[in-house]
Structures are given as structure tokens and as C-alpha cells.
PDB file of C-alpha atoms in Angstrom:
ATOM      1  CA  MET A 290       0.000   0.000   0.000  1.00 52.00           C
ATOM      2  CA  GLN A 291       1.372   3.391  -1.024  1.00 58.00           C
ATOM      3  CA  ASN A 292       1.646   6.085   1.623  1.00 66.00           C
ATOM      4  CA  LYS A 293      -0.397   9.210   1.037  1.00 66.00           C
ATOM      5  CA  PHE A 294       1.504  12.396   0.167  1.00 62.00           C
ATOM      6  CA  LYS A 295       1.726  14.575   3.311  1.00 68.00           C
ATOM      7  CA  ASN A 296      -0.432  11.879   4.929  1.00 69.00           C
ATOM      8  CA  LYS A 297      -3.382  13.454   3.094  1.00 67.00           C
ATOM      9  CA  TYR A 298      -3.286  13.189  -0.694  1.00 62.00           C
ATOM     10  CA  ARG A 299      -3.827  10.119  -2.887  1.00 64.00           C
ATOM     11  CA  ILE A 300      -0.500  10.465  -4.682  1.00 65.00           C
ATOM     12  CA  SER A 301       2.767  12.284  -4.275  1.00 67.00           C
ATOM     13  CA  SER A 302       2.851  15.796  -5.627  1.00 69.00           C
ATOM     14  CA  ALA A 303       3.417  15.861  -9.377  1.00 74.00           C
ATOM     15  CA  ARG A 304       4.745  19.404  -9.116  1.00 77.00           C
ATOM     16  CA  LEU A 305       8.368  20.023 -10.035  1.00 81.00           C
ATOM     17  CA  GLN A 306       9.797  21.520  -6.849  1.00 83.00           C
ATOM     18  CA  THR A 307      12.238  23.752  -8.754  1.00 88.00           C
ATOM     19  CA  TRP A 308       9.586  25.265 -11.066  1.00 87.00           C
ATOM     20  CA  ASP A 309       7.708  28.514 -10.416  1.00 87.00           C
ATOM     21  CA  TYR A 310       4.175  27.751 -11.548  1.00 85.00           C
ATOM     22  CA  SER A 311       3.445  31.431 -12.066  1.00 84.00           C
ATOM     23  CA  ASN A 312       5.854  31.339 -15.060  1.00 89.00           C
ATOM     24  CA  ASN A 313       4.448  31.607 -18.568  1.00 92.00           C
ATOM     25  CA  GLY A 314       3.393  28.293 -20.020  1.00 93.00           C
ATOM     26  CA  ALA A 315       0.495  25.919 -20.574  1.00 95.00           C
ATOM     27  CA  TYR A 316      -0.603  24.013 -17.485  1.00 94.00           C
ATOM     28  CA  PHE A 317      -2.826  20.934 -17.375  1.00 93.00           C
ATOM     29  CA  ILE A 318      -5.099  21.242 -14.337  1.00 92.00           C
ATOM     30  CA  THR A 319      -7.156  18.515 -12.653  1.00 93.00           C
ATOM     31  CA  ILE A 320      -9.467  19.337  -9.751  1.00 91.00           C
ATOM     32  CA  CYS A 321     -11.237  16.490  -7.955  1.00 91.00           C
ATOM     33  CA  THR A 322     -14.263  16.558  -5.692  1.00 92.00           C
ATOM     34  CA  HIS A 323     -14.058  15.620  -2.029  1.00 89.00           C
ATOM     35  CA  ASN A 324     -14.046  11.833  -1.685  1.00 89.00           C
ATOM     36  CA  ARG A 325     -14.639  11.620  -5.465  1.00 91.00           C
ATOM     37  CA  HIS A 326     -18.379  12.245  -5.017  1.00 95.00           C
ATOM     38  CA  HIS A 327     -20.241  12.819  -8.291  1.00 97.00           C
ATOM     39  CA  PHE A 328     -21.226  16.426  -7.575  1.00 97.00           C
ATOM     40  CA  PHE A 329     -20.776  17.713 -11.124  1.00 97.00           C
ATOM     41  CA  GLY A 330     -23.329  15.494 -12.853  1.00 97.00           C
ATOM     42  CA  GLN A 331     -23.533  12.129 -14.535  1.00 97.00           C
ATOM     43  CA  ILE A 332     -22.867  10.507 -17.881  1.00 96.00           C
ATOM     44  CA  GLN A 333     -25.998   9.435 -19.770  1.00 96.00           C
ATOM     45  CA  ASN A 334     -25.934   7.970 -23.272  1.00 96.00           C
ATOM     46  CA  GLN A 335     -22.176   8.642 -23.421  1.00 95.00           C
ATOM     47  CA  LYS A 336     -22.734  12.386 -22.825  1.00 96.00           C
ATOM     48  CA  MET A 337     -22.009  14.398 -19.690  1.00 96.00           C
ATOM     49  CA  GLN A 338     -25.150  15.829 -18.088  1.00 97.00           C
ATOM     50  CA  LEU A 339     -24.096  18.657 -15.773  1.00 97.00           C
ATOM     51  CA  SER A 340     -25.736  19.129 -12.389  1.00 97.00           C
ATOM     52  CA  GLU A 341     -26.266  22.654 -11.063  1.00 97.00           C
ATOM     53  CA  ILE A 342     -22.862  22.418  -9.365  1.00 96.00           C
ATOM     54  CA  GLY A 343     -21.323  21.167 -12.617  1.00 97.00           C
ATOM     55  CA  LYS A 344     -22.797  24.171 -14.419  1.00 97.00           C
ATOM     56  CA  LEU A 345     -21.186  26.429 -11.812  1.00 96.00           C
ATOM     57  CA  ALA A 346     -17.813  24.720 -12.289  1.00 96.00           C
ATOM     58  CA  GLU A 347     -18.075  25.317 -16.035  1.00 96.00           C
ATOM     59  CA  LYS A 348     -19.239  28.926 -15.571  1.00 96.00           C
ATOM     60  CA  PHE A 349     -16.392  29.771 -13.198  1.00 95.00           C
ATOM     61  CA  TRP A 350     -13.828  28.205 -15.528  1.00 96.00           C
ATOM     62  CA  TYR A 351     -14.852  30.576 -18.299  1.00 96.00           C
ATOM     63  CA  GLU A 352     -14.706  33.533 -15.889  1.00 95.00           C
ATOM     64  CA  ILE A 353     -11.003  33.026 -15.079  1.00 94.00           C
ATOM     65  CA  PRO A 354      -9.766  35.469 -17.794  1.00 93.00           C
ATOM     66  CA  ASN A 355     -12.105  38.124 -16.342  1.00 93.00           C
ATOM     67  CA  HIS A 356     -10.026  37.994 -13.163  1.00 90.00           C
ATOM     68  CA  PHE A 357      -6.598  37.312 -14.679  1.00 89.00           C
ATOM     69  CA  SER A 358      -6.033  39.072 -17.998  1.00 88.00           C
ATOM     70  CA  MET A 359      -2.775  37.183 -18.555  1.00 91.00           C
ATOM     71  CA  VAL A 360      -4.551  33.793 -18.550  1.00 93.00           C
ATOM     72  CA  GLU A 361      -5.950  32.173 -21.670  1.00 95.00           C
ATOM     73  CA  LEU A 362      -8.116  29.085 -21.545  1.00 96.00           C
ATOM     74  CA  GLY A 363      -7.379  25.894 -23.389  1.00 96.00           C
ATOM     75  CA  ASN A 364      -9.590  22.830 -23.571  1.00 96.00           C
ATOM     76  CA  PHE A 365     -11.789  22.090 -20.576  1.00 96.00           C
ATOM     77  CA  VAL A 366     -14.087  19.238 -19.570  1.00 97.00           C
ATOM     78  CA  VAL A 367     -16.298  18.613 -16.560  1.00 97.00           C
ATOM     79  CA  MET A 368     -16.589  14.980 -15.460  1.00 97.00           C
ATOM     80  CA  PRO A 369     -18.855  13.619 -12.708  1.00 97.00           C
ATOM     81  CA  ASN A 370     -16.221  13.920  -9.974  1.00 96.00           C
ATOM     82  CA  HIS A 371     -13.462  16.075 -11.444  1.00 96.00           C
ATOM     83  CA  VAL A 372     -12.605  18.709 -14.011  1.00 97.00           C
ATOM     84  CA  HIS A 373      -9.693  18.862 -16.449  1.00 96.00           C
ATOM     85  CA  GLY A 374      -8.505  22.015 -18.133  1.00 97.00           C
ATOM     86  CA  ILE A 375      -5.554  23.763 -19.686  1.00 97.00           C
ATOM     87  CA  LEU A 376      -4.597  27.224 -18.437  1.00 95.00           C
ATOM     88  CA  ILE A 377      -2.156  29.210 -20.543  1.00 95.00           C
ATOM     89  CA  ILE A 378      -0.247  31.885 -18.638  1.00 93.00           C
ATOM     90  CA  ASN A 379       1.046  34.581 -20.942  1.00 92.00           C
ATOM     91  CA  LYS A 380       2.045  37.527 -18.787  1.00 87.00           C
ATOM     92  CA  THR A 381       4.308  40.451 -19.560  1.00 82.00           C
ATOM     93  CA  ASN A 382       7.064  41.502 -17.183  1.00 73.00           C
ATOM     94  CA  ASP A 383       4.798  44.010 -15.421  1.00 64.00           C
ATOM     95  CA  GLU A 384       2.011  41.493 -14.692  1.00 60.00           C
ATOM     96  CA  SER A 385       2.059  39.142 -11.753  1.00 58.00           C
ATOM     97  CA  PHE A 386      -0.168  36.787  -9.826  1.00 55.00           C
ATOM     98  CA  VAL A 387      -0.952  36.744  -6.181  1.00 53.00           C
ATOM     99  CA  ASP A 388       0.616  33.870  -4.270  1.00 48.00           C
ATOM    100  CA  THR A 389      -0.421  30.529  -5.819  1.00 46.00           C
ATOM    101  CA  LYS A 390      -1.716  28.667  -2.794  1.00 47.00           C
ATOM    102  CA  HIS A 391      -4.461  26.049  -2.788  1.00 48.00           C
ATOM    103  CA  CYS A 392      -7.865  27.692  -2.697  1.00 49.00           C
ATOM    104  CA  LEU A 393     -11.492  26.768  -2.887  1.00 42.00           C
ATOM    105  CA  VAL A 394     -13.913  28.496  -5.225  1.00 41.00           C
ATOM    106  CA  SER A 395     -17.249  29.136  -3.624  1.00 38.00           C
ATOM    107  CA  THR A 396     -20.339  30.966  -4.741  1.00 39.00           C
ATOM    108  CA  ILE A 397     -22.779  33.358  -3.198  1.00 38.00           C
ATOM    109  CA  HIS A 398     -26.297  31.984  -2.789  1.00 39.00           C
ATOM    110  CA  THR A 399     -29.116  33.377  -0.714  1.00 39.00           C
ATOM    111  CA  ASN A 400     -29.319  30.126   1.233  1.00 41.00           C
ATOM    112  CA  SER A 401     -25.728  29.048   0.669  1.00 41.00           C
ATOM    113  CA  ILE A 402     -23.880  26.603   2.843  1.00 41.00           C
ATOM    114  CA  ILE A 403     -20.835  26.893   0.589  1.00 41.00           C
ATOM    115  CA  GLY A 404     -19.639  30.320   1.715  1.00 39.00           C
ATOM    116  CA  SER A 405     -19.787  33.959   0.870  1.00 38.00           C
ATOM    117  CA  SER A 406     -16.305  34.581  -0.539  1.00 40.00           C
ATOM    118  CA  ARG A 407     -15.272  33.570  -4.038  1.00 42.00           C
ATOM    119  CA  PHE A 408     -11.814  32.323  -3.036  1.00 41.00           C
ATOM    120  CA  GLN A 409     -10.924  30.977   0.372  1.00 40.00           C
ATOM    121  CA  ASN A 410      -8.214  28.800   1.829  1.00 41.00           C
ATOM    122  CA  GLN A 411      -9.435  25.191   1.913  1.00 41.00           C
ATOM    123  CA  GLY A 412      -8.692  24.960   5.596  1.00 42.00           C
ATOM    124  CA  LYS A 413     -11.148  27.764   6.356  1.00 40.00           C
ATOM    125  CA  ILE A 414     -14.289  26.213   4.857  1.00 40.00           C
ATOM    126  CA  PRO A 415     -15.904  23.114   6.380  1.00 41.00           C
ATOM    127  CA  PHE A 416     -17.035  20.480   3.912  1.00 40.00           C
ATOM    128  CA  HIS A 417     -20.797  20.305   3.478  1.00 40.00           C
ATOM    129  CA  ARG A 418     -22.519  17.566   1.541  1.00 38.00           C
ATOM    130  CA  LEU A 419     -24.918  19.136  -0.942  1.00 38.00           C
TER     131      LEU A 419
END
């Protein structure tokens, strides 16, 4: 049995420790749901049917360039329990990112249990089953 990375993650970090991930380049991103629950929808007749949460994941993906002008979007797909996408960072010398720490995207709903801030540290938001 393989040990979990940092006694928490399924696999060891695939990140190159000597690379600054705010550098220009194309990055393949995978984001998985907690415990691999199928929050984003289901596959029916070989086609992905997005749930309301899946629609939000897709919506927020396409909003990324609105928040980061130096980011272009490549291909993107929502699966039942994860999303894959390609982010292309193409910044000039005078553009920079804020620190690239793990964060959780949440939305504002009138009866939300998710949270009221768009980006929060994962450790600050308790997990709620929807």
C-alpha cells in the first residue's frame, strides 16, 4: 500500500519543486471533488449531463480570464467527480499573480452553505454535503 503524500493526498505531488508555476506556459489542471463524489453530474448515453454544481464549475472556468487578464483558456471538460482544463499563462514583465496557494472556489447563494467569498483557503471552509 502506497503512503499518502503529506499523509493526506492520494498520490505524491506531481509538481516540479524547482519550477515557479506562475511562469508563462500551458498548465494541465485537474481538480477532484471531495471523496470523489459525483457532484458535477452524470454521464448518460455517453454524454455528460451537468448538475447545477457542474454548471457552476463550467461557468467559473470561463470567468477566469475576467479575473486574470494574462490567462488564456485551453480545452476544458467537466466529469462527474473532477474537471480537467488547460490554463495558458502569458504575462508580460509588469504582470504578476498573487501567491499561488491552494484555494477553494465558492459561490454566493441566498441560502448558501458553501460560503460567501469567491476564493478561500481550503482549511477555512468546512465540507458540506450538498
